[in-house]
């Protein structure tokens, strides 16, 4: 039974006993009221009989005074009172007669009535003798007949009055007996109610306080961090529900603490591994940033070299145009061949120097492109685009070197021809045609070199921009790695604190089969 049912039964029992006690008290009070009503009639009769007796007593004294007095005025003085007493006595007799219900009262009233008639007759005879002036007869009637009759009359009234007193005493005795029985039964019912209330209170307290004490003990044990206790619950009332809830809470806390411990260990291990990986990654990122800085410096040098190569190619282009113009005019002005041969020889030598410079630039460009390819290979996936650009730069450098060699060969041929030109003036026309054709080819080659130099400059600019972007990305990666390392360290510290916080709990054996002292709560 739940607590509400127990309280309802306990208080219902106490209230039932209280209602029973109240009902019994009302019933006994009703009996006492009936007894009091029963004593009212004897009281009324006793009052009327006492008044009747007083009227008779006054009449007797007045009759004696009249008979014994020699003053005629006494009779006249008491006559009105005597008549009023006779009338009042008759009225009282009539009032008393219907109130008398017992045979003893009725028989005694008949005797009183007969004695009253004798009393009135003797009184009338004595008063008549006194009125006639026969004082001796009046006194003889007074002493011999009136006094015994009057005394008998009063004795009968006093007997009737005593009978009323006895009846009132009996009624009073009954009232006292009812009161005594009522008091005893009321005390018995009150004592039973007190005992029943005490028993119910003790049973309710025992059924509520004992589980509550056990619940407080469980809560204190859990608050102390001991989750190893096992709680056995019996019953279906509210305290049993509370203990079941505490048992579920204890088991849930034990499971949560176990999972938290496992989680903290996992977090600590993972944070240590992350921290170590971040340190390794930070070191590699720093190495990569240093390599990118070196690559950026190399690309700046390569850019400067390519720009100079482009300038030289532009100059060579201008010279080739001038040589072509000169060669075209040489066909028309053969006579000036000898004079211009020296100029051609000087130009050829200068072109040889320029081609040597172009060849050197191409060689250096090839070396820088090779270095850039190597650095791109080291950069891995991020340097793939850079490797493609470096390959294109290397191809352009190889083409420039090939063109420079061709120019060098042509310049060598031109120089040989110029040296023999003096001896072969006669063959100048045919040679000039060859020279014009050769200069045309040189012009085309120089144009190719200039275009290749512009492409090299553009490609190297893109490579430089890519290297700059890689350097920025690498710097950002380094910052992120440092932040990740700091976060991993903070996470490791928090995992250590969390592990320290849950160390206060003792969970003992697995939750499915907990070990510890079993509390049995009825």
Coordinates of C-alpha atoms in Angstrom, one line a residue:
X1 CA 0.0 0.0 0.0
X2 CA 1.3 3.4 -0.9
X3 CA 1.8 6.3 1.6
X4 CA -1.5 8.0 0.7
X5 CA -3.4 4.7 1.4
X6 CA -1.6 4.2 4.7
X7 CA -2.4 7.8 5.7
X8 CA -6.0 7.4 4.6
X9 CA -6.4 4.2 6.6
X10 CA -4.6 5.6 9.7
X11 CA -6.5 8.9 9.7
X12 CA -9.7 7.1 8.8
X13 CA -9.3 4.8 11.8
X14 CA -8.5 7.8 14.1
X15 CA -11.4 9.8 12.7
X16 CA -13.7 6.8 12.9
X17 CA -12.9 6.4 16.6
X18 CA -13.3 10.1 17.1
X19 CA -16.7 10.0 15.4
X20 CA -17.7 6.9 17.5
X21 CA -16.6 8.7 20.7
X22 CA -18.6 11.8 19.7
X23 CA -21.6 9.8 18.7
X24 CA -21.5 7.9 22.0
X25 CA -21.1 11.1 23.9
X26 CA -24.1 12.6 22.1
X27 CA -26.1 9.5 22.8
X28 CA -25.3 9.6 26.5
X29 CA -26.0 13.3 26.7
X30 CA -29.4 12.5 25.2
X31 CA -29.9 10.0 27.9
X32 CA -28.9 12.5 30.5
X33 CA -31.2 15.1 28.9
X34 CA -34.1 12.6 29.1
X35 CA -33.2 11.9 32.8
X36 CA -33.1 15.6 33.4
X37 CA -36.5 16.0 31.8
X38 CA -37.8 13.1 34.0
X39 CA -36.6 14.9 37.1
X40 CA -38.4 18.1 36.0
X41 CA -41.8 16.6 36.8
X42 CA -41.0 15.7 40.4
X43 CA -39.4 19.1 40.9
X44 CA -42.6 20.8 39.6
X45 CA -44.7 18.5 41.9
X46 CA -42.4 19.2 44.8
X47 CA -42.8 22.9 44.4
X48 CA -46.6 22.7 44.2
X49 CA -46.8 20.3 47.2
X50 CA -44.4 22.5 49.2
X51 CA -46.6 25.5 48.5
X52 CA -49.7 23.5 49.4
X53 CA -48.1 22.6 52.7
X54 CA -47.2 26.2 53.4
X55 CA -50.7 27.3 52.7
X56 CA -52.0 24.6 55.1
X57 CA -49.5 25.6 57.7
X58 CA -50.5 29.2 57.5
X59 CA -54.2 28.3 57.6
X60 CA -53.6 26.2 60.7
X61 CA -51.8 29.0 62.5
X62 CA -54.4 31.5 61.6
X63 CA -57.3 29.1 62.7
X64 CA -55.5 28.6 66.1
X65 CA -55.1 32.3 66.5
X66 CA -58.7 33.0 65.8
X67 CA -60.0 30.3 68.1
X68 CA -57.6 31.3 71.0
X69 CA -58.1 35.0 70.6
X70 CA -60.8 36.9 72.6
X71 CA -60.6 39.8 70.1
X72 CA -63.4 39.6 67.5
X73 CA -61.3 41.8 65.2
X74 CA -58.8 38.9 64.7
X75 CA -61.4 36.7 62.9
X76 CA -62.3 39.6 60.7
X77 CA -58.6 40.3 60.1
X78 CA -57.7 36.7 59.0
X79 CA -61.0 36.0 57.2
X80 CA -59.8 37.1 53.8
X81 CA -56.5 35.2 54.1
X82 CA -58.3 32.1 55.3
X83 CA -60.6 32.2 52.2
X84 CA -57.6 32.8 49.9
X85 CA -55.7 29.9 51.5
X86 CA -58.7 27.6 51.0
X87 CA -59.0 28.7 47.4
X88 CA -55.3 28.4 46.7
X89 CA -55.1 24.9 48.3
X90 CA -58.0 23.7 46.1
X91 CA -56.2 25.1 43.0
X92 CA -53.0 23.4 44.0
X93 CA -54.8 20.1 44.5
X94 CA -56.3 20.4 41.1
X95 CA -52.8 21.2 39.6
X96 CA -51.1 18.4 41.4
X97 CA -53.6 15.7 40.6
X98 CA -52.8 15.2 36.8
X99 CA -49.0 15.2 37.6
X100 CA -49.3 12.2 39.9
X101 CA -48.6 9.1 37.8
X102 CA -47.5 6.4 40.2
X103 CA -50.0 4.3 42.2
X104 CA -48.3 5.4 45.5
X105 CA -48.8 9.0 44.6
X106 CA -52.4 8.5 43.5
X107 CA -53.3 6.6 46.7
X108 CA -51.6 9.2 48.9
X109 CA -53.4 12.0 47.1
X110 CA -56.8 10.3 47.8
X111 CA -55.9 10.1 51.5
X112 CA -54.8 13.7 51.4
X113 CA -58.1 14.7 49.8
X114 CA -60.1 12.8 52.4
X115 CA -58.0 14.3 55.2
X116 CA -58.5 17.8 53.6
X117 CA -62.3 17.3 53.7
X118 CA -62.2 16.3 57.3
X119 CA -59.8 19.3 58.0
X120 CA -62.2 21.7 56.3
X121 CA -65.2 20.3 58.2
X122 CA -63.6 20.6 61.6
X123 CA -62.2 24.0 60.7
X124 CA -65.7 25.2 59.8
X125 CA -67.2 23.7 63.0
X126 CA -64.6 25.4 65.2
X127 CA -65.0 28.7 63.4
X128 CA -68.8 28.4 63.7
X129 CA -68.6 27.8 67.4
X130 CA -66.2 30.7 67.8
X131 CA -68.5 32.9 65.8
X132 CA -71.4 31.8 68.0
X133 CA -69.5 32.9 71.1
X134 CA -69.0 29.3 72.4
X135 CA -65.3 29.7 73.0
X136 CA -65.1 26.6 75.1
X137 CA -66.6 24.4 72.3
X138 CA -64.3 26.0 69.8
X139 CA -61.2 25.4 71.9
X140 CA -62.3 21.8 72.6
X141 CA -62.8 21.2 68.8
X142 CA -59.4 22.9 68.2
X143 CA -57.5 20.7 70.7
X144 CA -59.4 17.5 70.3
X145 CA -60.2 17.4 66.6
X146 CA -58.6 20.2 64.7
X147 CA -55.0 19.8 65.8
X148 CA -54.8 16.0 65.2
X149 CA -56.6 16.4 61.8
X150 CA -54.4 19.3 60.8
X151 CA -51.3 17.4 61.9
X152 CA -52.4 14.3 59.9
X153 CA -53.2 16.6 57.0
X154 CA -49.6 18.0 57.1
X155 CA -48.1 14.6 57.6
X156 CA -49.8 13.3 54.5
X157 CA -48.5 16.4 52.5
X158 CA -45.1 15.9 53.9
X159 CA -45.3 12.2 53.0
X160 CA -46.2 13.2 49.4
X161 CA -43.4 15.7 49.4
X162 CA -41.0 13.0 50.7
X163 CA -42.2 10.7 48.0
X164 CA -41.3 13.4 45.4
X165 CA -37.9 13.8 47.1
X166 CA -37.3 10.0 46.8
X167 CA -38.3 10.1 43.1
X168 CA -35.9 13.0 42.5
X169 CA -33.2 11.2 44.4
X170 CA -33.8 8.1 42.2
X171 CA -33.7 10.2 39.0
X172 CA -30.6 11.9 40.3
X173 CA -29.0 8.6 41.0
X174 CA -29.9 7.4 37.5
X175 CA -28.3 10.6 36.0
X176 CA -25.2 10.1 38.1
X177 CA -25.0 6.5 36.9
X178 CA -25.5 7.5 33.3
X179 CA -22.8 10.1 33.7
X180 CA -20.4 7.7 35.3
X181 CA -20.9 5.1 32.6
X182 CA -20.6 7.7 29.9
X183 CA -17.4 9.0 31.4
X184 CA -15.9 5.5 31.7
X185 CA -16.9 4.6 28.1
X186 CA -15.8 8.0 26.8
X187 CA -12.4 7.5 28.5
X188 CA -12.2 4.0 27.1
X189 CA -13.0 5.2 23.6
X190 CA -10.6 8.1 24.0
X191 CA -7.8 5.8 25.2
X192 CA -8.6 3.4 22.3
X193 CA -8.4 6.4 19.9
X194 CA -5.1 7.6 21.4
X195 CA -3.6 4.1 21.2
X196 CA -4.9 3.5 17.7
X197 CA -3.6 6.9 16.6
X198 CA -0.2 6.2 18.3
X199 CA 0.0 2.8 16.6
X200 CA -0.9 4.3 13.2
X201 CA 1.6 7.1 13.7
X202 CA 4.3 4.6 14.7
X203 CA 3.5 2.3 11.8
X204 CA 3.4 5.2 9.4
X205 CA 6.6 6.7 10.7
X206 CA 8.3 3.3 10.6
X207 CA 7.1 2.7 7.1
X208 CA 8.2 6.2 5.9
X209 CA 11.2 7.2 8.0
X210 CA 13.2 4.0 7.7
X211 CA 13.2 4.1 3.8
X212 CA 13.9 7.8 4.0
X213 CA 16.8 7.2 6.2
X214 CA 18.1 4.6 3.8
X215 CA 17.6 7.1 0.9
X216 CA 19.6 9.7 2.8
X217 CA 22.3 7.2 3.5
X218 CA 22.4 6.3 -0.2
X219 CA 22.5 10.0 -1.2
X220 CA 25.4 10.7 1.2
X221 CA 27.3 7.7 0.0
X222 CA 26.9 8.8 -3.6
X223 CA 27.8 12.4 -2.6
X224 CA 31.0 10.9 -1.1
X225 CA 31.8 9.3 -4.5
X226 CA 31.1 5.7 -3.6
X227 CA 29.1 4.2 -6.5
X228 CA 29.8 0.5 -5.5
X229 CA 26.7 0.1 -3.4
X230 CA 23.8 -2.1 -4.6
X231 CA 20.2 -1.2 -3.6
X232 CA 17.5 -3.8 -3.2
X233 CA 14.0 -2.3 -3.2
X234 CA 10.8 -4.0 -2.0
X235 CA 7.3 -2.5 -2.2
X236 CA 5.3 -0.3 -4.5
X237 CA 4.8 2.9 -2.4
X238 CA 6.4 6.3 -2.9
X239 CA 9.5 5.5 -0.7
X240 CA 10.1 2.4 -2.8
X241 CA 9.8 4.6 -6.0
X242 CA 12.3 7.0 -4.4
X243 CA 14.7 4.2 -3.7
X244 CA 14.3 2.8 -7.2
X245 CA 15.1 6.2 -8.6
X246 CA 18.2 6.5 -6.3
X247 CA 19.2 3.0 -7.5
X248 CA 18.8 4.0 -11.1
X249 CA 20.7 7.2 -10.5
X250 CA 23.5 5.3 -8.8
X251 CA 23.8 2.8 -11.7
X252 CA 23.6 5.6 -14.2
X253 CA 26.2 7.6 -12.4
X254 CA 28.5 4.6 -12.3
X255 CA 28.0 3.9 -16.0
X256 CA 28.6 7.6 -16.8
X257 CA 31.7 7.8 -14.7
X258 CA 33.0 4.6 -16.3
X259 CA 32.4 6.0 -19.7
X260 CA 33.9 9.4 -18.7
X261 CA 37.0 7.6 -17.4
X262 CA 37.4 5.6 -20.7
X263 CA 36.7 8.8 -22.6
X264 CA 39.3 10.8 -20.7
X265 CA 41.9 8.1 -21.3
X266 CA 41.0 8.0 -25.0
X267 CA 41.2 11.8 -25.2
X268 CA 44.5 11.9 -23.3
X269 CA 46.0 9.3 -25.7
X270 CA 44.6 11.0 -28.8
X271 CA 45.7 14.5 -27.6
X272 CA 49.3 13.1 -27.0
X273 CA 49.3 11.6 -30.4
X274 CA 47.9 14.9 -31.9
X275 CA 50.5 16.9 -30.0
X276 CA 53.4 14.7 -31.3
X277 CA 52.0 14.8 -34.8
X278 CA 51.6 18.6 -34.7
X279 CA 55.2 18.9 -33.5
X280 CA 56.5 16.7 -36.3
X281 CA 54.2 18.6 -38.8
X282 CA 55.5 22.0 -37.4
X283 CA 59.1 20.9 -38.0
X284 CA 58.4 19.8 -41.5
X285 CA 56.4 22.9 -42.3
X286 CA 59.3 25.0 -41.1
X287 CA 61.6 23.1 -43.4
X288 CA 59.2 23.5 -46.2
X289 CA 59.0 27.2 -45.5
X290 CA 62.8 27.5 -45.6
X291 CA 63.0 25.6 -48.9
X292 CA 60.3 27.9 -50.4
X293 CA 62.2 30.9 -49.3
X294 CA 65.3 29.6 -51.0
X295 CA 63.2 28.8 -54.1
X296 CA 61.7 32.3 -54.1
X297 CA 65.3 33.8 -53.9
X298 CA 66.3 31.5 -56.8
X299 CA 63.3 32.6 -58.8
X300 CA 64.1 36.2 -58.2
X301 CA 67.6 35.6 -59.6
X302 CA 66.1 33.6 -62.5
X303 CA 63.7 36.5 -63.2
X304 CA 66.5 39.0 -63.3
X305 CA 68.5 36.8 -65.7
X306 CA 65.6 36.2 -68.0
X307 CA 64.9 40.0 -68.1
X308 CA 68.5 40.6 -69.1
X309 CA 68.2 37.9 -71.7
X310 CA 65.0 39.5 -73.1
X311 CA 66.9 42.8 -73.3
X312 CA 69.8 41.2 -75.2
X313 CA 67.3 39.4 -77.5
X314 CA 65.7 42.8 -78.2
X315 CA 69.1 44.3 -79.1
X316 CA 69.9 41.3 -81.2
X317 CA 66.6 41.7 -83.0
X318 CA 67.3 45.3 -83.7
X319 CA 70.8 44.4 -85.0
X320 CA 69.5 41.7 -87.2
X321 CA 67.0 44.1 -88.8
X322 CA 69.9 46.5 -89.4
X323 CA 72.1 43.8 -90.9
X324 CA 69.2 42.8 -93.2
X325 CA 68.8 46.3 -94.3
X326 CA 72.5 46.6 -94.9
X327 CA 72.6 43.3 -96.8
X328 CA 69.7 44.5 -99.0
X329 CA 71.5 47.7 -99.8
X330 CA 74.8 45.7 -100.4
X331 CA 73.3 44.1 -103.4
X332 CA 72.7 47.5 -105.0
X333 CA 76.0 49.0 -103.7
X334 CA 78.5 46.3 -104.4
X335 CA 81.1 48.9 -104.7
X336 CA 80.7 49.7 -101.0
X337 CA 81.2 46.0 -100.0
X338 CA 84.8 46.5 -99.2
X339 CA 84.1 49.5 -97.1
X340 CA 81.3 47.8 -95.3
X341 CA 83.1 44.5 -94.8
X342 CA 84.9 45.8 -91.9
X343 CA 81.5 46.9 -90.4
X344 CA 80.1 43.5 -91.2
X345 CA 83.1 41.8 -89.6
X346 CA 82.6 44.0 -86.4
X347 CA 78.9 43.3 -86.4
X348 CA 79.5 39.6 -86.9
X349 CA 81.9 39.6 -83.9
X350 CA 79.3 41.5 -81.8
X351 CA 76.6 39.0 -82.8
X352 CA 79.0 36.2 -81.8
X353 CA 79.4 37.8 -78.4
X354 CA 75.6 38.3 -78.1
X355 CA 75.0 34.7 -79.1
X356 CA 77.5 33.6 -76.6
X357 CA 75.7 35.6 -74.0
X358 CA 72.4 34.1 -75.1
X359 CA 73.9 30.6 -75.0
X360 CA 75.1 31.3 -71.4
X361 CA 71.7 32.7 -70.4
X362 CA 70.0 29.6 -71.9
X363 CA 72.4 27.4 -70.0
X364 CA 71.7 29.3 -66.7
X365 CA 68.0 29.2 -67.4
X366 CA 68.2 25.4 -67.9
X367 CA 70.0 25.0 -64.6
X368 CA 67.5 27.2 -62.7
X369 CA 64.6 25.3 -64.3
X370 CA 66.2 22.0 -63.2
X371 CA 66.6 23.4 -59.7
X372 CA 63.0 24.6 -59.7
X373 CA 61.8 21.1 -60.8
X374 CA 63.8 19.5 -58.0
X375 CA 62.2 21.9 -55.4
X376 CA 58.8 21.3 -56.9
X377 CA 59.3 17.5 -56.5
X378 CA 60.2 18.1 -52.9
X379 CA 57.1 20.2 -52.4
X380 CA 55.0 17.2 -53.4
X381 CA 51.3 17.7 -54.3
X382 CA 51.5 21.5 -53.8
X383 CA 54.4 21.9 -56.2
X384 CA 52.9 19.9 -59.1
X385 CA 51.8 23.1 -60.9
X386 CA 55.2 24.7 -60.2
X387 CA 56.9 21.6 -61.8
X388 CA 54.9 22.0 -64.9
X389 CA 55.9 25.6 -65.3
X390 CA 59.6 24.7 -64.5
X391 CA 59.5 22.0 -67.3
X392 CA 58.2 24.6 -69.8
X393 CA 60.9 27.0 -68.8
X394 CA 63.5 24.3 -69.3
X395 CA 62.1 23.5 -72.7
X396 CA 62.3 27.2 -73.7
X397 CA 65.9 27.4 -72.3
X398 CA 66.9 24.4 -74.4
X399 CA 65.3 25.9 -77.5
X400 CA 67.1 29.2 -76.8
X401 CA 70.4 27.3 -76.4
X402 CA 69.8 25.5 -79.7
X403 CA 69.0 28.8 -81.4
X404 CA 72.1 30.4 -79.9
X405 CA 74.3 27.5 -81.3
X406 CA 72.7 27.9 -84.7
X407 CA 73.5 31.6 -84.6
X408 CA 77.0 30.9 -83.4
X409 CA 77.5 28.5 -86.4
X410 CA 76.1 31.1 -88.7
X411 CA 78.3 33.8 -87.3
X412 CA 81.3 31.6 -87.7
X413 CA 80.4 31.0 -91.3
X414 CA 79.8 34.8 -91.8
X415 CA 83.1 35.6 -90.2
X416 CA 84.9 33.1 -92.5
X417 CA 83.2 34.6 -95.5
X418 CA 84.0 38.1 -94.4
X419 CA 87.7 37.1 -94.0
X420 CA 87.7 35.7 -97.5
X421 CA 85.4 38.4 -98.8
X422 CA 88.3 40.6 -99.8
X423 CA 89.7 37.9 -102.0
X424 CA 86.3 37.0 -103.4
X425 CA 85.0 40.4 -104.3
X426 CA 84.1 39.0 -107.6
X427 CA 81.9 36.6 -105.9
X428 CA 80.4 39.3 -103.7
X429 CA 77.0 39.3 -105.4
X430 CA 76.4 35.6 -104.9
X431 CA 77.8 35.8 -101.4
X432 CA 75.7 38.8 -100.6
X433 CA 72.6 36.8 -101.6
X434 CA 73.7 34.1 -99.2
X435 CA 74.4 36.7 -96.6
X436 CA 70.9 38.2 -97.1
X437 CA 69.3 34.8 -96.8
X438 CA 71.4 34.0 -93.7
X439 CA 70.5 37.3 -92.1
X440 CA 66.9 36.6 -92.8
X441 CA 67.2 33.3 -91.0
X442 CA 69.1 35.1 -88.2
X443 CA 66.3 37.7 -88.0
X444 CA 63.7 34.9 -87.7
X445 CA 65.9 33.1 -85.0
X446 CA 66.4 36.3 -83.1
X447 CA 62.6 36.9 -83.2
X448 CA 62.1 33.4 -81.8
X449 CA 64.7 34.1 -79.1
X450 CA 62.9 37.4 -78.2
X451 CA 59.5 35.6 -78.2
X452 CA 61.0 32.8 -76.1
X453 CA 62.5 35.4 -73.7
X454 CA 59.1 37.0 -73.3
X455 CA 57.5 33.6 -72.6
X456 CA 60.3 32.8 -70.2
X457 CA 59.7 36.1 -68.4
X458 CA 55.9 35.5 -68.2
X459 CA 56.4 31.8 -67.1
X460 CA 59.0 32.8 -64.5
X461 CA 56.6 35.5 -63.2
X462 CA 53.9 32.9 -62.8
X463 CA 56.4 30.6 -61.1
X464 CA 57.4 33.4 -58.8
X465 CA 53.8 34.2 -58.0
X466 CA 53.1 30.5 -57.4
X467 CA 56.2 30.3 -55.1
X468 CA 54.9 33.4 -53.2
X469 CA 51.5 31.9 -52.8
X470 CA 53.1 28.6 -51.6
X471 CA 55.2 30.6 -49.2
X472 CA 52.0 32.4 -47.8
X473 CA 50.2 29.1 -47.6
X474 CA 53.1 27.5 -45.8
X475 CA 53.2 30.4 -43.3
X476 CA 49.5 29.9 -42.7
X477 CA 50.0 26.2 -42.3
X478 CA 52.8 26.9 -39.8
X479 CA 50.5 29.2 -37.8
X480 CA 47.6 26.6 -37.9
X481 CA 50.0 23.9 -36.8
X482 CA 51.1 26.0 -33.9
X483 CA 47.4 26.7 -33.0
X484 CA 46.6 23.0 -33.3
X485 CA 49.6 22.1 -31.1
X486 CA 48.4 24.6 -28.5
X487 CA 44.8 23.2 -28.7
X488 CA 46.1 19.7 -28.4
X489 CA 48.1 20.7 -25.3
X490 CA 45.0 22.4 -23.8
X491 CA 42.9 19.3 -24.6
X492 CA 45.5 17.1 -23.0
X493 CA 45.4 19.3 -19.9
X494 CA 41.6 19.3 -19.8
X495 CA 41.6 15.5 -20.1
X496 CA 44.0 15.3 -17.2
X497 CA 41.8 17.5 -15.1
X498 CA 38.7 15.6 -16.1
X499 CA 40.4 12.3 -15.2
X500 CA 41.4 13.8 -11.9
X501 CA 37.9 15.0 -11.2
X502 CA 36.3 11.5 -11.8
X503 CA 39.0 9.8 -9.7
X504 CA 36.9 10.6 -6.6
X505 CA 34.2 8.2 -7.7
X506 CA 34.5 4.5 -6.9
X507 CA 32.6 2.3 -9.3
X508 CA 34.1 -1.0 -8.4
X509 CA 32.8 -4.0 -10.5
X510 CA 30.8 -3.6 -13.8
X511 CA 27.4 -2.0 -13.4
X512 CA 25.6 -5.2 -14.5
X513 CA 26.8 -7.1 -11.4
X514 CA 27.7 -4.4 -8.8
X515 CA 29.5 -5.5 -5.6
X516 CA 28.9 -4.1 -2.2
X517 CA 26.6 -4.4 0.8
X518 CA 22.9 -4.8 -0.2
X519 CA 20.5 -2.6 1.6
X520 CA 17.1 -4.3 2.1
X521 CA 14.2 -1.9 2.5
X522 CA 10.9 -3.3 3.4

